[in-house]
GROMACS .gro file of N, CA and C in nm:
model
  381
    1GLN      N    1   0.085  -0.119   0.000
    1GLN     CA    2   0.000   0.000   0.000
    1GLN      C    3   0.088   0.123   0.000
    2LEU      N    4   0.057   0.214  -0.092
    2LEU     CA    5   0.131   0.337  -0.098
    2LEU      C    6   0.107   0.418   0.028
    3GLN      N    7   0.212   0.478   0.080
    3GLN     CA    8   0.195   0.559   0.199
    3GLN      C    9   0.304   0.664   0.202
    4VAL      N   10   0.266   0.784   0.242
    4VAL     CA   11   0.362   0.894   0.254
    4VAL      C   12   0.346   0.958   0.391
    5GLU      N   13   0.444   1.040   0.427
    5GLU     CA   14   0.440   1.110   0.554
    5GLU      C   15   0.465   1.258   0.531
    6GLU      N   16   0.387   1.344   0.596
    6GLU     CA   17   0.405   1.487   0.587
    6GLU      C   18   0.465   1.540   0.715
    7SER      N   19   0.535   1.652   0.702
    7SER     CA   20   0.589   1.721   0.819
    7SER      C   21   0.609   1.867   0.784
    8GLY      N   22   0.633   1.949   0.886
    8GLY     CA   23   0.668   2.089   0.863
    8GLY      C   24   0.561   2.189   0.899
    9GLY      N   25   0.444   2.142   0.940
    9GLY     CA   26   0.339   2.235   0.977
    9GLY      C   27   0.371   2.306   1.107
   10GLY      N   28   0.286   2.403   1.140
   10GLY     CA   29   0.307   2.476   1.265
   10GLY      C   30   0.217   2.596   1.274
   11LEU      N   31   0.240   2.674   1.379
   11LEU     CA   32   0.166   2.797   1.402
   11LEU      C   33   0.253   2.915   1.362
   12VAL      N   34   0.205   2.996   1.270
   12VAL     CA   35   0.280   3.112   1.224
   12VAL      C   36   0.187   3.233   1.219
   13GLN      N   37   0.250   3.349   1.209
   13GLN     CA   38   0.172   3.472   1.195
   13GLN      C   39   0.150   3.503   1.046
   14PRO      N   40   0.048   3.582   1.017
   14PRO     CA   41   0.027   3.621   0.876
   14PRO      C   42   0.152   3.684   0.816
   15GLY      N   43   0.182   3.646   0.692
   15GLY     CA   44   0.300   3.696   0.624
   15GLY      C   45   0.422   3.609   0.639
   16GLU      N   46   0.420   3.516   0.732
   16GLU     CA   47   0.535   3.430   0.753
   16GLU      C   48   0.532   3.310   0.657
   17SER      N   49   0.636   3.227   0.670
   17SER     CA   50   0.655   3.116   0.575
   17SER      C   51   0.668   2.983   0.648
   18LEU      N   52   0.638   2.878   0.575
   18LEU     CA   53   0.660   2.741   0.620
   18LEU      C   54   0.699   2.656   0.501
   19ARG      N   55   0.772   2.547   0.528
   19ARG     CA   56   0.800   2.451   0.423
   19ARG      C   57   0.751   2.315   0.468
   20LEU      N   58   0.660   2.260   0.393
   20LEU     CA   59   0.608   2.127   0.421
   20LEU      C   60   0.686   2.023   0.342
   21SER      N   61   0.702   1.907   0.402
   21SER     CA   62   0.774   1.798   0.338
   21SER      C   63   0.683   1.676   0.325
   22CYS      N   64   0.702   1.603   0.218
   22CYS     CA   65   0.629   1.480   0.192
   22CYS      C   66   0.733   1.375   0.155
   23SER      N   67   0.738   1.266   0.225
   23SER     CA   68   0.841   1.167   0.198
   23SER      C   69   0.791   1.026   0.224
   24THR      N   70   0.866   0.932   0.173
   24THR     CA   71   0.839   0.792   0.199
   24THR      C   72   0.967   0.712   0.178
   25SER      N   73   0.978   0.603   0.246
   25SER     CA   74   1.093   0.515   0.228
   25SER      C   75   1.058   0.394   0.143
   26ARG      N   76   0.935   0.393   0.093
   26ARG     CA   77   0.885   0.273   0.028
   26ARG      C   78   0.895   0.276  -0.124
   27TYR      N   79   0.876   0.394  -0.183
   27TYR     CA   80   0.866   0.401  -0.328
   27TYR      C   81   0.943   0.522  -0.380
   28PRO      N   82   0.990   0.515  -0.502
   28PRO     CA   83   1.055   0.633  -0.562
   28PRO      C   84   0.949   0.733  -0.605
   29LEU      N   85   0.935   0.840  -0.530
   29LEU     CA   86   0.831   0.938  -0.559
   29LEU      C   87   0.849   1.003  -0.696
   30ARG      N   88   0.969   1.000  -0.752
   30ARG     CA   89   0.992   1.064  -0.882
   30ARG      C   90   0.909   1.001  -0.993
   31ASN      N   91   0.862   0.881  -0.974
   31ASN     CA   92   0.783   0.813  -1.075
   31ASN      C   93   0.637   0.854  -1.076
   32TYR      N   94   0.598   0.931  -0.975
   32TYR     CA   95   0.456   0.962  -0.956
   32TYR      C   96   0.429   1.111  -0.959
   33ALA      N   97   0.303   1.144  -0.991
   33ALA     CA   98   0.254   1.279  -0.962
   33ALA      C   99   0.228   1.286  -0.812
   34ILE      N  100   0.269   1.393  -0.751
   34ILE     CA  101   0.248   1.415  -0.608
   34ILE      C  102   0.166   1.541  -0.590
   35GLY      N  103   0.057   1.527  -0.518
   35GLY     CA  104  -0.031   1.640  -0.495
   35GLY      C  105  -0.032   1.683  -0.350
   36TRP      N  106  -0.051   1.811  -0.330
   36TRP     CA  107  -0.075   1.865  -0.196
   36TRP      C  108  -0.220   1.910  -0.190
   37PHE      N  109  -0.287   1.871  -0.084
   37PHE     CA  110  -0.426   1.907  -0.060
   37PHE      C  111  -0.435   1.968   0.080
   38ARG      N  112  -0.545   2.037   0.104
   38ARG     CA  113  -0.568   2.088   0.238
   38ARG      C  114  -0.717   2.079   0.271
   39GLN      N  115  -0.741   2.073   0.400
   39GLN     CA  116  -0.879   2.070   0.448
   39GLN      C  117  -0.888   2.161   0.569
   40GLY      N  118  -0.958   2.272   0.549
   40GLY     CA  119  -0.976   2.366   0.659
   40GLY      C  120  -1.096   2.328   0.744
   41PRO      N  121  -1.112   2.393   0.858
   41PRO     CA  122  -1.224   2.363   0.949
   41PRO      C  123  -1.358   2.380   0.879
   42GLY      N  124  -1.437   2.275   0.878
   42GLY     CA  125  -1.569   2.281   0.818
   42GLY      C  126  -1.571   2.287   0.667
   43LYS      N  127  -1.455   2.260   0.604
   43LYS     CA  128  -1.447   2.268   0.459
   43LYS      C  129  -1.414   2.132   0.398
   44GLU      N  130  -1.440   2.119   0.271
   44GLU     CA  131  -1.402   2.000   0.199
   44GLU      C  132  -1.253   2.005   0.164
   45ARG      N  133  -1.197   1.887   0.141
   45ARG     CA  134  -1.058   1.879   0.100
   45ARG      C  135  -1.043   1.941  -0.038
   46GLU      N  136  -0.942   2.025  -0.056
   46GLU     CA  137  -0.921   2.090  -0.184
   46GLU      C  138  -0.776   2.077  -0.229
   47GLY      N  139  -0.758   2.070  -0.358
   47GLY     CA  140  -0.623   2.064  -0.413
   47GLY      C  141  -0.554   2.198  -0.401
   48VAL      N  142  -0.423   2.194  -0.379
   48VAL     CA  143  -0.343   2.315  -0.363
   48VAL      C  144  -0.237   2.322  -0.473
   49SER      N  145  -0.162   2.215  -0.489
   49SER     CA  146  -0.051   2.215  -0.584
   49SER      C  147  -0.017   2.072  -0.621
   50CYS      N  148   0.050   2.057  -0.732
   50CYS     CA  149   0.086   1.923  -0.780
   50CYS      C  150   0.212   1.931  -0.864
   51ILE      N  151   0.292   1.826  -0.861
   51ILE     CA  152   0.407   1.817  -0.950
   51ILE      C  153   0.400   1.682  -1.019
   52ASP      N  154   0.407   1.682  -1.151
   52ASP     CA  155   0.393   1.557  -1.224
   52ASP      C  156   0.529   1.489  -1.241
   53ASN      N  157   0.530   1.372  -1.303
   53ASN     CA  158   0.656   1.297  -1.312
   53ASN      C  159   0.749   1.351  -1.420
   54MET      N  160   0.706   1.458  -1.485
   54MET     CA  161   0.793   1.530  -1.578
   54MET      C  162   0.840   1.662  -1.516
   55GLU      N  163   0.816   1.676  -1.386
   55GLU     CA  164   0.862   1.792  -1.307
   55GLU      C  165   0.783   1.920  -1.334
   56LYS      N  166   0.669   1.908  -1.401
   56LYS     CA  167   0.588   2.028  -1.422
   56LYS      C  168   0.506   2.054  -1.298
   57ALA      N  169   0.501   2.180  -1.258
   57ALA     CA  170   0.430   2.220  -1.136
   57ALA      C  171   0.296   2.284  -1.171
   58TYR      N  172   0.199   2.258  -1.087
   58TYR     CA  173   0.065   2.313  -1.103
   58TYR      C  174   0.024   2.377  -0.971
   59TYR      N  175  -0.052   2.487  -0.981
   59TYR     CA  176  -0.098   2.556  -0.861
   59TYR      C  177  -0.242   2.602  -0.880
   60LYS      N  178  -0.317   2.596  -0.771
   60LYS     CA  179  -0.447   2.659  -0.771
   60LYS      C  180  -0.428   2.810  -0.763
   61ASP      N  181  -0.526   2.882  -0.817
   61ASP     CA  182  -0.512   3.028  -0.825
   61ASP      C  183  -0.488   3.092  -0.689
   62PHE      N  184  -0.549   3.037  -0.585
   62PHE     CA  185  -0.541   3.104  -0.454
   62PHE      C  186  -0.403   3.090  -0.388
   63VAL      N  187  -0.312   3.013  -0.448
   63VAL     CA  188  -0.176   3.004  -0.393
   63VAL      C  189  -0.069   3.044  -0.493
   64LYS      N  190  -0.108   3.074  -0.616
   64LYS     CA  191  -0.009   3.113  -0.717
   64LYS      C  192   0.069   3.235  -0.672
   65GLY      N  193   0.199   3.228  -0.690
   65GLY     CA  194   0.286   3.338  -0.649
   65GLY      C  195   0.328   3.332  -0.504
   66ARG      N  196   0.264   3.247  -0.425
   66ARG     CA  197   0.299   3.235  -0.282
   66ARG      C  198   0.357   3.099  -0.248
   67PHE      N  199   0.309   2.995  -0.313
   67PHE     CA  200   0.353   2.858  -0.283
   67PHE      C  201   0.439   2.805  -0.398
   68THR      N  202   0.537   2.723  -0.364
   68THR     CA  203   0.623   2.659  -0.462
   68THR      C  204   0.638   2.512  -0.428
   69ILE      N  205   0.611   2.427  -0.526
   69ILE     CA  206   0.628   2.283  -0.507
   69ILE      C  207   0.758   2.239  -0.574
   70SER      N  208   0.827   2.146  -0.513
   70SER     CA  209   0.954   2.099  -0.570
   70SER      C  210   0.982   1.957  -0.523
   71ARG      N  211   1.075   1.895  -0.592
   71ARG     CA  212   1.118   1.760  -0.556
   71ARG      C  213   1.267   1.758  -0.520
   72ASP      N  214   1.303   1.666  -0.434
   72ASP     CA  215   1.443   1.631  -0.413
   72ASP      C  216   1.450   1.480  -0.425
   73ASN      N  217   1.484   1.432  -0.544
   73ASN     CA  218   1.481   1.288  -0.569
   73ASN      C  219   1.586   1.213  -0.485
   74ALA      N  220   1.695   1.280  -0.453
   74ALA     CA  221   1.797   1.214  -0.369
   74ALA      C  222   1.742   1.185  -0.230
   75LYS      N  223   1.651   1.269  -0.183
   75LYS     CA  224   1.590   1.248  -0.051
   75LYS      C  225   1.453   1.184  -0.062
   76ASN      N  226   1.413   1.155  -0.186
   76ASN     CA  227   1.281   1.096  -0.210
   76ASN      C  228   1.172   1.177  -0.141
   77SER      N  229   1.176   1.305  -0.164
   77SER     CA  230   1.084   1.396  -0.096
   77SER      C  231   1.027   1.499  -0.194
   78VAL      N  232   0.912   1.548  -0.159
   78VAL     CA  233   0.848   1.659  -0.230
   78VAL      C  234   0.817   1.766  -0.126
   79TYR      N  235   0.842   1.890  -0.162
   79TYR     CA  236   0.826   2.001  -0.069
   79TYR      C  237   0.720   2.099  -0.118
   80LEU      N  238   0.659   2.166  -0.023
   80LEU     CA  239   0.569   2.276  -0.053
   80LEU      C  240   0.617   2.396   0.027
   81GLU      N  241   0.681   2.488  -0.042
   81GLU     CA  242   0.727   2.611   0.022
   81GLU      C  243   0.613   2.710   0.019
   82MET      N  244   0.575   2.759   0.138
   82MET     CA  245   0.459   2.848   0.149
   82MET      C  246   0.507   2.981   0.205
   83LYS      N  247   0.485   3.085   0.130
   83LYS     CA  248   0.525   3.219   0.173
   83LYS      C  249   0.402   3.308   0.184
   84ASP      N  250   0.419   3.419   0.255
   84ASP     CA  251   0.310   3.515   0.272
   84ASP      C  252   0.180   3.445   0.314
   85LEU      N  253   0.192   3.365   0.416
   85LEU     CA  254   0.075   3.289   0.460
   85LEU      C  255  -0.034   3.379   0.513
   86LYS      N  256  -0.157   3.337   0.491
   86LYS     CA  257  -0.274   3.413   0.531
   86LYS      C  258  -0.360   3.329   0.625
   87PRO      N  259  -0.443   3.393   0.706
   87PRO     CA  260  -0.531   3.314   0.794
   87PRO      C  261  -0.615   3.212   0.719
   88GLU      N  262  -0.655   3.243   0.598
   88GLU     CA  263  -0.736   3.148   0.521
   88GLU      C  264  -0.657   3.027   0.472
   89ASP      N  265  -0.525   3.029   0.488
   89ASP     CA  266  -0.445   2.911   0.458
   89ASP      C  267  -0.446   2.809   0.571
   90THR      N  268  -0.506   2.845   0.683
   90THR     CA  269  -0.514   2.753   0.796
   90THR      C  270  -0.589   2.627   0.756
   91ALA      N  271  -0.524   2.513   0.773
   91ALA     CA  272  -0.583   2.385   0.731
   91ALA      C  273  -0.491   2.271   0.770
   92ASP      N  274  -0.544   2.153   0.757
   92ASP     CA  275  -0.465   2.031   0.767
   92ASP      C  276  -0.417   1.999   0.625
   93TYR      N  277  -0.285   1.994   0.607
   93TYR     CA  278  -0.228   1.974   0.474
   93TYR      C  279  -0.184   1.829   0.456
   94HIS      N  280  -0.221   1.772   0.343
   94HIS     CA  281  -0.188   1.633   0.311
   94HIS      C  282  -0.118   1.625   0.177
   95CYS      N  283  -0.023   1.534   0.166
   95CYS     CA  284   0.029   1.501   0.033
   95CYS      C  285  -0.025   1.364  -0.006
   96ALA      N  286  -0.024   1.339  -0.135
   96ALA     CA  287  -0.080   1.214  -0.184
   96ALA      C  288  -0.013   1.175  -0.315
   97ILE      N  289  -0.013   1.047  -0.343
   97ILE     CA  290   0.050   0.993  -0.463
   97ILE      C  291  -0.056   0.970  -0.570
   98GLY      N  292  -0.030   1.020  -0.689
   98GLY     CA  293  -0.122   1.000  -0.799
   98GLY      C  294  -0.126   0.854  -0.842
   99VAL      N  295  -0.240   0.810  -0.888
   99VAL     CA  296  -0.259   0.670  -0.925
   99VAL      C  297  -0.310   0.653  -1.067
  100VAL      N  298  -0.291   0.754  -1.151
  100VAL     CA  299  -0.336   0.743  -1.290
  100VAL      C  300  -0.214   0.715  -1.380
  101ASP      N  301  -0.142   0.819  -1.419
  101ASP     CA  302  -0.028   0.797  -1.508
  101ASP      C  303   0.088   0.890  -1.480
  102GLY      N  304   0.082   0.962  -1.371
  102GLY     CA  305   0.191   1.052  -1.336
  102GLY      C  306   0.179   1.190  -1.397
  103LEU      N  307   0.083   1.208  -1.484
  103LEU     CA  308   0.064   1.336  -1.553
  103LEU      C  309  -0.077   1.390  -1.534
  104GLN      N  310  -0.175   1.309  -1.565
  104GLN     CA  311  -0.313   1.356  -1.568
  104GLN      C  312  -0.364   1.398  -1.430
  105GLU      N  313  -0.307   1.340  -1.326
  105GLU     CA  314  -0.358   1.371  -1.192
  105GLU      C  315  -0.347   1.520  -1.162
  106CYS      N  316  -0.241   1.580  -1.211
  106CYS     CA  317  -0.218   1.720  -1.180
  106CYS      C  318  -0.311   1.814  -1.258
  107LEU      N  319  -0.362   1.768  -1.369
  107LEU     CA  320  -0.446   1.854  -1.452
  107LEU      C  321  -0.575   1.893  -1.382
  108ARG      N  322  -0.630   1.800  -1.308
  108ARG     CA  323  -0.755   1.830  -1.237
  108ARG      C  324  -0.733   1.850  -1.089
  109LEU      N  325  -0.635   1.781  -1.035
  109LEU     CA  326  -0.598   1.792  -0.893
  109LEU      C  327  -0.721   1.770  -0.804
  110VAL      N  328  -0.779   1.653  -0.819
  110VAL     CA  329  -0.892   1.615  -0.735
  110VAL      C  330  -0.853   1.492  -0.653
  111PRO      N  331  -0.907   1.480  -0.532
  111PRO     CA  332  -0.868   1.368  -0.446
  111PRO      C  333  -0.887   1.231  -0.511
  112ALA      N  334  -0.987   1.216  -0.598
  112ALA     CA  335  -1.015   1.085  -0.655
  112ALA      C  336  -0.901   1.032  -0.742
  113ALA      N  337  -0.813   1.118  -0.788
  113ALA     CA  338  -0.702   1.076  -0.874
  113ALA      C  339  -0.579   1.037  -0.793
  114PHE      N  340  -0.591   1.040  -0.663
  114PHE     CA  341  -0.478   1.010  -0.575
  114PHE      C  342  -0.516   0.897  -0.482
  115GLY      N  343  -0.427   0.800  -0.468
  115GLY     CA  344  -0.466   0.678  -0.400
  115GLY      C  345  -0.395   0.651  -0.270
  116ALA      N  346  -0.306   0.739  -0.230
  116ALA     CA  347  -0.235   0.717  -0.105
  116ALA      C  348  -0.223   0.851  -0.034
  117TRP      N  349  -0.251   0.852   0.092
  117TRP     CA  350  -0.254   0.976   0.167
  117TRP      C  351  -0.173   0.964   0.294
  118GLY      N  352  -0.109   1.073   0.330
  118GLY     CA  353  -0.043   1.078   0.459
  118GLY      C  354  -0.143   1.119   0.567
  119GLN      N  355  -0.094   1.127   0.690
  119GLN     CA  356  -0.179   1.163   0.804
  119GLN      C  357  -0.206   1.312   0.809
  120GLY      N  358  -0.125   1.390   0.742
  120GLY     CA  359  -0.146   1.533   0.740
  120GLY      C  360  -0.058   1.607   0.839
  121THR      N  361  -0.041   1.736   0.812
  121THR     CA  362   0.032   1.824   0.903
  121THR      C  363  -0.045   1.954   0.914
  122GLN      N  364  -0.065   2.000   1.035
  122GLN     CA  365  -0.151   2.115   1.060
  122GLN      C  366  -0.075   2.245   1.039
  123VAL      N  367  -0.136   2.335   0.963
  123VAL     CA  368  -0.084   2.471   0.945
  123VAL      C  369  -0.187   2.567   1.001
  124THR      N  370  -0.143   2.650   1.094
  124THR     CA  371  -0.230   2.750   1.154
  124THR      C  372  -0.166   2.886   1.136
  125VAL      N  373  -0.241   2.976   1.074
  125VAL     CA  374  -0.192   3.112   1.050
  125VAL      C  375  -0.279   3.207   1.131
  126SER      N  376  -0.220   3.266   1.231
  126SER     CA  377  -0.298   3.350   1.322
  126SER      C  378  -0.207   3.452   1.388
  127SER      N  379  -0.262   3.571   1.409
  127SER     CA  380  -0.188   3.673   1.481
  127SER      C  381  -0.221   3.669   1.630
   0.00000   0.00000   0.00000
């Protein structure tokens, strides 16, 4: 069973930054599309960003220019660098492995295209 682990969440003030990490010791993440999703209080899970197996990055409009997704294949990890955080970014953030073909998952960035989920890491943005 595919499984990943997230880390890097925390409590920050508006305007500050965090870097989330997604890793696994089980599979080479470079072969897969990796998506970041979040679920805020009382909200549905929503896609945030994705990187496909050709290294192309995708972002939802509400994080463009603030978040950056990247891979470190030597560490078998995917990162989400988050800058200029806002209170509305407060959520439980999850990474997940795409289960289609490594490319198409990022085009729609919906949970149904991802088949393995981590436990999540909490990001709280508050003054």
